[in-house]
mmCIF file of C-alpha atoms in Angstrom:
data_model
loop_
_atom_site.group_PDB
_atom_site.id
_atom_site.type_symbol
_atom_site.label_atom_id
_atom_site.label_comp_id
_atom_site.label_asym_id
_atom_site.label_seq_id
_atom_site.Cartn_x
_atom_site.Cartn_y
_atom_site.Cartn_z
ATOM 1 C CA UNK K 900 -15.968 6.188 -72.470
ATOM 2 C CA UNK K 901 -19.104 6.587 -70.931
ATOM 3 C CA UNK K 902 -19.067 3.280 -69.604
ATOM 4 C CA UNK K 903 -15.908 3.607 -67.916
ATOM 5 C CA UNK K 904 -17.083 6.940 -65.798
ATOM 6 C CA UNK K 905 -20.255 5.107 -64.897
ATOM 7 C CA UNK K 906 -17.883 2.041 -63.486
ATOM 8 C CA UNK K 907 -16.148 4.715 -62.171
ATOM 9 C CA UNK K 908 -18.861 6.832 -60.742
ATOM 10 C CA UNK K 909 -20.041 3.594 -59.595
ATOM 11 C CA UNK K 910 -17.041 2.778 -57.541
ATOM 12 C CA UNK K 911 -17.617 6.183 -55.101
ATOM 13 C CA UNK K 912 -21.031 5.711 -54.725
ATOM 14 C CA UNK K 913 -19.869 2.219 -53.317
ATOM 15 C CA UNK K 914 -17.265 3.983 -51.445
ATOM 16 C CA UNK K 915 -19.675 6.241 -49.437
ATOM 17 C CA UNK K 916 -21.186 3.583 -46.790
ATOM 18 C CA UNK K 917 -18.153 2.069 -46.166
ATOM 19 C CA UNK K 918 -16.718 5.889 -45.562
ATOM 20 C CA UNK K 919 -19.775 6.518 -43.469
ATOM 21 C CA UNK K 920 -19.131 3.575 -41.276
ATOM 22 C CA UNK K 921 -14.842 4.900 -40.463
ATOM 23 C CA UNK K 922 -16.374 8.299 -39.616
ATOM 24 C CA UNK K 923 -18.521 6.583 -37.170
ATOM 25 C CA UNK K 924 -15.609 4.862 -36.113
ATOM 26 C CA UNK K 925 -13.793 7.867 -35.113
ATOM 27 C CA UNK K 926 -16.108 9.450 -33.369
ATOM 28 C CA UNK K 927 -15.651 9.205 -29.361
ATOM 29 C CA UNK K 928 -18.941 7.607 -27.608
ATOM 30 C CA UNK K 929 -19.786 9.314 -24.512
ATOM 31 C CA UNK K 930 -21.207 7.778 -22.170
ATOM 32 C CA UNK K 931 -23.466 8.587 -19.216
ATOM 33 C CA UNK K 932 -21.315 6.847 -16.468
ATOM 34 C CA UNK K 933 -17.663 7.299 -16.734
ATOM 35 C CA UNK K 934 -15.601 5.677 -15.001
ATOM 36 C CA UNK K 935 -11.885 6.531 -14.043
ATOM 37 C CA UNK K 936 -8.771 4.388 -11.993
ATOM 38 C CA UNK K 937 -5.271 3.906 -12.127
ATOM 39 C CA UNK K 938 -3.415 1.670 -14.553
ATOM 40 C CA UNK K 939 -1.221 0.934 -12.511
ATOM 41 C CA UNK K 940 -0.361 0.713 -8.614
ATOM 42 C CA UNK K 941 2.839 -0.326 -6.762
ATOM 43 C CA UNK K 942 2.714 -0.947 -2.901
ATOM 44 C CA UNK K 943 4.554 -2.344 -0.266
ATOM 45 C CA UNK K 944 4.355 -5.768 2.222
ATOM 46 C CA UNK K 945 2.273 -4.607 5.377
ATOM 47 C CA UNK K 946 1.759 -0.813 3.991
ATOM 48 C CA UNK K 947 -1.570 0.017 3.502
ATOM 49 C CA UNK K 948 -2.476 0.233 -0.359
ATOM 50 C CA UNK K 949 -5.046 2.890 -1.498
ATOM 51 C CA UNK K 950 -6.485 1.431 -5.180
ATOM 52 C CA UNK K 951 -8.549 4.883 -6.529
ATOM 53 C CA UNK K 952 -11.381 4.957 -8.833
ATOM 54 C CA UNK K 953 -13.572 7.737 -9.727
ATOM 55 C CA UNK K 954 -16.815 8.559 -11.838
ATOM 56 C CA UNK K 955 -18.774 10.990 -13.455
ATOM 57 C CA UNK K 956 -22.580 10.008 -14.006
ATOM 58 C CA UNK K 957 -25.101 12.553 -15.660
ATOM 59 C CA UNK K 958 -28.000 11.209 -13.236
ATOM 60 C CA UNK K 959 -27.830 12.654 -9.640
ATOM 61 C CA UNK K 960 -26.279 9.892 -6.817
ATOM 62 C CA UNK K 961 -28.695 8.080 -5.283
ATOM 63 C CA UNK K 962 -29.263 5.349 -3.073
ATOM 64 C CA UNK K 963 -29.452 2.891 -5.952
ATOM 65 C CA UNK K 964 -26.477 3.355 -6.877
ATOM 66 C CA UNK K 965 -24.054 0.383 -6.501
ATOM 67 C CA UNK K 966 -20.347 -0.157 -6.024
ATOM 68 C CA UNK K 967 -18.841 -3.547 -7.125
ATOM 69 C CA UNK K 968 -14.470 -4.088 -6.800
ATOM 70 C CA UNK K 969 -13.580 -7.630 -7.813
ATOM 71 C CA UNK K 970 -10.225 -9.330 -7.806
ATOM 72 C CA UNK K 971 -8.744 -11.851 -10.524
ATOM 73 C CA UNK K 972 -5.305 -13.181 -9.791
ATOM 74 C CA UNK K 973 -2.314 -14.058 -12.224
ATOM 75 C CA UNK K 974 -2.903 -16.263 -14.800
ATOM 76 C CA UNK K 975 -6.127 -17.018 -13.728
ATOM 77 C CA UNK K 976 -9.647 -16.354 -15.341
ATOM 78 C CA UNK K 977 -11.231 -17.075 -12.352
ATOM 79 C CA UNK K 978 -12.821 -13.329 -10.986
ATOM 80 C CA UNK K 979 -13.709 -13.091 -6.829
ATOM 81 C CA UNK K 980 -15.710 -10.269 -5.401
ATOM 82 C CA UNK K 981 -14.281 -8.229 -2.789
ATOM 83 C CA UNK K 982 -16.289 -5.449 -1.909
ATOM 84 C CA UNK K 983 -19.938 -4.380 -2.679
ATOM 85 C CA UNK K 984 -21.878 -0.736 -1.845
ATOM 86 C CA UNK K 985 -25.280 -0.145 -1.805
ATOM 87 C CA UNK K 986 -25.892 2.930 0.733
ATOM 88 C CA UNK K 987 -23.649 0.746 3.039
ATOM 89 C CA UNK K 988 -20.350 -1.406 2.635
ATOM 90 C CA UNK K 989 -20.023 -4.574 2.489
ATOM 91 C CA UNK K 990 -16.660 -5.901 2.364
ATOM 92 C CA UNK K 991 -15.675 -9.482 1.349
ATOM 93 C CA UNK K 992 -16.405 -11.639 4.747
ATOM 94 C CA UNK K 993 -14.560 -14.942 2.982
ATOM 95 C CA UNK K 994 -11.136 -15.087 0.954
ATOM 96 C CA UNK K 995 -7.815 -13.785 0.957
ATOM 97 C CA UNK K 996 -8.990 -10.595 1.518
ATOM 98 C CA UNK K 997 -10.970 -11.047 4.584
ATOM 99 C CA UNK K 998 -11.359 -8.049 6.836
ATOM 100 C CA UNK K 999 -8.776 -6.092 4.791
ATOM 101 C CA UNK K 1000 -11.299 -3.892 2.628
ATOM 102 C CA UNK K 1001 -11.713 -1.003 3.826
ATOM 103 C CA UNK K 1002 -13.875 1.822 2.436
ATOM 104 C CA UNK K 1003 -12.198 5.039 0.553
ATOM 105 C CA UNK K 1004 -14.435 6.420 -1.057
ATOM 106 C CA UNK K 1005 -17.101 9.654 -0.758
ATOM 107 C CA UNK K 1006 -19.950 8.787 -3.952
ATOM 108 C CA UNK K 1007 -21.098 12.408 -3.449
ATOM 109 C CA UNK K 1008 -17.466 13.083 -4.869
ATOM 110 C CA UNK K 1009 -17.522 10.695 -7.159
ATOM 111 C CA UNK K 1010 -15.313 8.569 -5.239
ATOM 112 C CA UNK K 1011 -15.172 5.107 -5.356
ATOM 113 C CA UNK K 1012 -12.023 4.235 -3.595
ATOM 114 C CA UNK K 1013 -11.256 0.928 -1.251
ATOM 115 C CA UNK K 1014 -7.630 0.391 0.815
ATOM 116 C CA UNK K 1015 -6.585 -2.884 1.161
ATOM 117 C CA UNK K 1016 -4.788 -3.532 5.048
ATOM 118 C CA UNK K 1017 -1.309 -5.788 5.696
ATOM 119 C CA UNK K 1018 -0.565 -6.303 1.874
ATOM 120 C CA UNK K 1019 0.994 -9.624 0.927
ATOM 121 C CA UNK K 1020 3.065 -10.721 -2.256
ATOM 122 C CA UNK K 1021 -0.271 -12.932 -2.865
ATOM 123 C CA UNK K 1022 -2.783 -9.404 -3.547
ATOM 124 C CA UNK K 1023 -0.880 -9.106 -7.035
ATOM 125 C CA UNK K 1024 -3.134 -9.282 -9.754
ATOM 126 C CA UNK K 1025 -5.782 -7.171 -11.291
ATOM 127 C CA UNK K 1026 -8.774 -5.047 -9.420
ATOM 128 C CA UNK K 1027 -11.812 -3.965 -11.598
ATOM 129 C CA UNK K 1028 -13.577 -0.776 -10.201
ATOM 130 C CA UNK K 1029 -17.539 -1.015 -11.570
ATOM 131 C CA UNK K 1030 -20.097 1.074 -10.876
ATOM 132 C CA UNK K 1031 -23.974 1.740 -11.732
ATOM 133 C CA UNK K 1032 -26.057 4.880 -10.756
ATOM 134 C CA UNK K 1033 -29.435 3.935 -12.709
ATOM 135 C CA UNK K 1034 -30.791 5.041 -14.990
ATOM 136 C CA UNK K 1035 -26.945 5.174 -15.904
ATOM 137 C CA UNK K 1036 -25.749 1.821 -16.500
ATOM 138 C CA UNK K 1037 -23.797 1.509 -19.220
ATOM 139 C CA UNK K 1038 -20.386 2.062 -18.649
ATOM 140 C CA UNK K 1039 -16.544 1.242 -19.103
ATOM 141 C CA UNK K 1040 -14.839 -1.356 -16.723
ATOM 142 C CA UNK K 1041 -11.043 0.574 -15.809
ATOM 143 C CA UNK K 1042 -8.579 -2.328 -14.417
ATOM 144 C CA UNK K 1043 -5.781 -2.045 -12.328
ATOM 145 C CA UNK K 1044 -2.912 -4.300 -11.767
ATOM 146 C CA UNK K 1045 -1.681 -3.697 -8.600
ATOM 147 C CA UNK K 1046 2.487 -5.229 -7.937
ATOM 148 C CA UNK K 1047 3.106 -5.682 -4.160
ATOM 149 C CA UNK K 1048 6.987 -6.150 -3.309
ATOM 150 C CA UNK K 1049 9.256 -6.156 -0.195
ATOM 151 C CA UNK K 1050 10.673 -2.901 0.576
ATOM 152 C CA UNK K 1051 14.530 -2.890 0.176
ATOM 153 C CA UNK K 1052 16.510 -1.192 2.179
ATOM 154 C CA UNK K 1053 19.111 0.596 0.433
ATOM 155 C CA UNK K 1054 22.758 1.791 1.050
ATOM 156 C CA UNK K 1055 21.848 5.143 0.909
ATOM 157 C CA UNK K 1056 18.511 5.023 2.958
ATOM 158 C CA UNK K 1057 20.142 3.636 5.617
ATOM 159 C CA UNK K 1058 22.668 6.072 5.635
ATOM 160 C CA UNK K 1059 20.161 8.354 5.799
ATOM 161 C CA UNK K 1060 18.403 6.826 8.523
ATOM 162 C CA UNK K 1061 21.442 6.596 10.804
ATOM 163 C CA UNK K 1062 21.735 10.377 10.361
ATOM 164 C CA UNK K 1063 18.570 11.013 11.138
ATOM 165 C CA UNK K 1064 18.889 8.774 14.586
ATOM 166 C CA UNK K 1065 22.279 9.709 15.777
ATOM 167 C CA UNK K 1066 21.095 14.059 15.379
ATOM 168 C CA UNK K 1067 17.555 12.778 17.199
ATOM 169 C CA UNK K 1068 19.908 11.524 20.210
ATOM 170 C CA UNK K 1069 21.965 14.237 20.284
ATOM 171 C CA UNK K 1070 18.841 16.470 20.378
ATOM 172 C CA UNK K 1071 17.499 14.432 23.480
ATOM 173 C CA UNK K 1072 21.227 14.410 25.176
ATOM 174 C CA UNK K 1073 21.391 18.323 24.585
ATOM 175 C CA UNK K 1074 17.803 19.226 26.195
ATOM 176 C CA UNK K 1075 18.378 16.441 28.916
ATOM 177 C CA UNK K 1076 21.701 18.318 30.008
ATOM 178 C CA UNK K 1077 20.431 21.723 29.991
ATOM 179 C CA UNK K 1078 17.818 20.488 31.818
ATOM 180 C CA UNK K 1079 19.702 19.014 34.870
ATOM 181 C CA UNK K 1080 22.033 22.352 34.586
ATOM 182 C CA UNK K 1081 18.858 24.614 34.900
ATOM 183 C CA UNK K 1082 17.762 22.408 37.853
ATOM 184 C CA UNK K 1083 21.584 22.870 39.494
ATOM 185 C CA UNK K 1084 21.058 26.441 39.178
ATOM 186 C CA UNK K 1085 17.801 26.739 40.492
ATOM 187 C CA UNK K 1086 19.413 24.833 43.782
ATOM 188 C CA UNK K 1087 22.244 27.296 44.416
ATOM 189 C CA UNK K 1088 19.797 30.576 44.135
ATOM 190 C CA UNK K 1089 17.638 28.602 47.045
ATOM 191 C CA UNK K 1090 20.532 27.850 48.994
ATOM 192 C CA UNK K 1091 23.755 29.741 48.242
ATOM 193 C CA UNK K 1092 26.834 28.185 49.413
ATOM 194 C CA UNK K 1093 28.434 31.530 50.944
ATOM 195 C CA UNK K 1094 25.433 32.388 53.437
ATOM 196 C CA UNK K 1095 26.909 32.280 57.036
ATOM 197 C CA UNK K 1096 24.628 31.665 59.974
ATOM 198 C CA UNK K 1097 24.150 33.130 63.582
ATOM 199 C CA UNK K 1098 25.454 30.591 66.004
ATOM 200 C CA UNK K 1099 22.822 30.506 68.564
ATOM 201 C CA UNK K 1100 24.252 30.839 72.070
ATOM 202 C CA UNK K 1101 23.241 28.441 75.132
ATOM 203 C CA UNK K 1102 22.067 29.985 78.777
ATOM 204 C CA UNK K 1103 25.018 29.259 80.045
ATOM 205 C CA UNK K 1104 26.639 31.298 78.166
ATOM 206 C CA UNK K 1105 24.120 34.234 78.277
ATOM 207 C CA UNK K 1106 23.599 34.373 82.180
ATOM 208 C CA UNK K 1107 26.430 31.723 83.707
ATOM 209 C CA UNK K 1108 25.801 29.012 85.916
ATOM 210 C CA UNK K 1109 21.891 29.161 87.963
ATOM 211 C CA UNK K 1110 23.699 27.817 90.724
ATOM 212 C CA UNK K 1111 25.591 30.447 91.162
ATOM 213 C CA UNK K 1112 22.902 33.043 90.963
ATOM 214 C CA UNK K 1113 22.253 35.264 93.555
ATOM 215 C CA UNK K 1114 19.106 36.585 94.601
#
């Protein structure tokens, strides 16, 4: 009997470590750069495309701190950088995305945003947002796979549309006509149509003939 309770006894003392290591588990990590984007983003052919990313660092921003956005298309391992900050920006110079990074961002916020100019169905993939503010360096790597489509034009939209441009040119015909009336009325106060004028008369009539003056 007492055998058994010490295999027993035995058993939950072995129990404990491995116990000790699922707490651990569970417990959330902080850590001392955070950093935050969207799992998803939809945009449009040749509308600009804001991809957001934010982060909360314990250390106070300063100019060491460092921006990095890469790019990594559809199945494809190969990764491209696209746009570096240090202080200043430096957009990708080479690439598909050549002088279409643009700078969103505010690191005083905690804003590391880029846009990305004249989309294409070719910018679909996925955008890693990574950021270091030493001494905080260690940090989670958000992605974001960004869709890009052609904008359809549907039934309803463009009945909606048509609405919207057949009131905007009745609104332009209305203010164009009261216009030209205001103008017409303006014209008859300056000149009314029912004003008679003296008849001036010649010196004939006033004094006759001078040849047939007498003096």
């Amino acid at each position: 009997m007492q055998q058994a309770r010490g295999a027993v006894g035995g058993r939950g003392c072995a129990l404990f470590p491995l116990l000790s290591i699922l707490v651990v588990q569970g417990v959330r990590v902080v850590l001392p750069l955070e950093i935050s984007a969207d799992a998803h983003v939809r945009g449009y052919v040749g509308e600009k495309i804001k991809l957001k990313c934010t982060f909360k660092s314990s250390s106070e921003v300063t100019d060491k701190l460092t921006i990095d956005w890469t790019y990594r298309a559809p199945s494809s391992s190969r990764t491209e950088s696209i746009f570096h900050y240090q202080s200043f920006q430096y957009p990708t110079t080479a690439g598909t995305f050549r002088d279409r990074i643009s700078w969103a961002g505010n690191v005083y916020k905690g804003d590391a945003s880029i846009s990305i100019s004249n989309p294409t169905l070719k910018d679909n993939g996925t955008f890693s947002c990574a950021v270091k503010n030493p001494p905080d360096v260690y940090h989670n790597i958000p992605q974001t796979e960004l869709t890009v489509t052609e904008r359809v034009l549907t039934r309803r939209t463009a009945m909606t549309a048509w609405r919207d441009f057949v009131s905007a040119v009745r609104s332009v015909w209305i203010q164009t006509m009261k216009r030209r009336t205001d103008e017409v009325c303006e014209m008859h106060e300056v000149l009314p149509s029912n004003r008679k004028y003296p008849i001036p008369l010649s010196r004939s009539t006033i004094g006759g003939d001078s040849s047939d003056r007498r003096f």
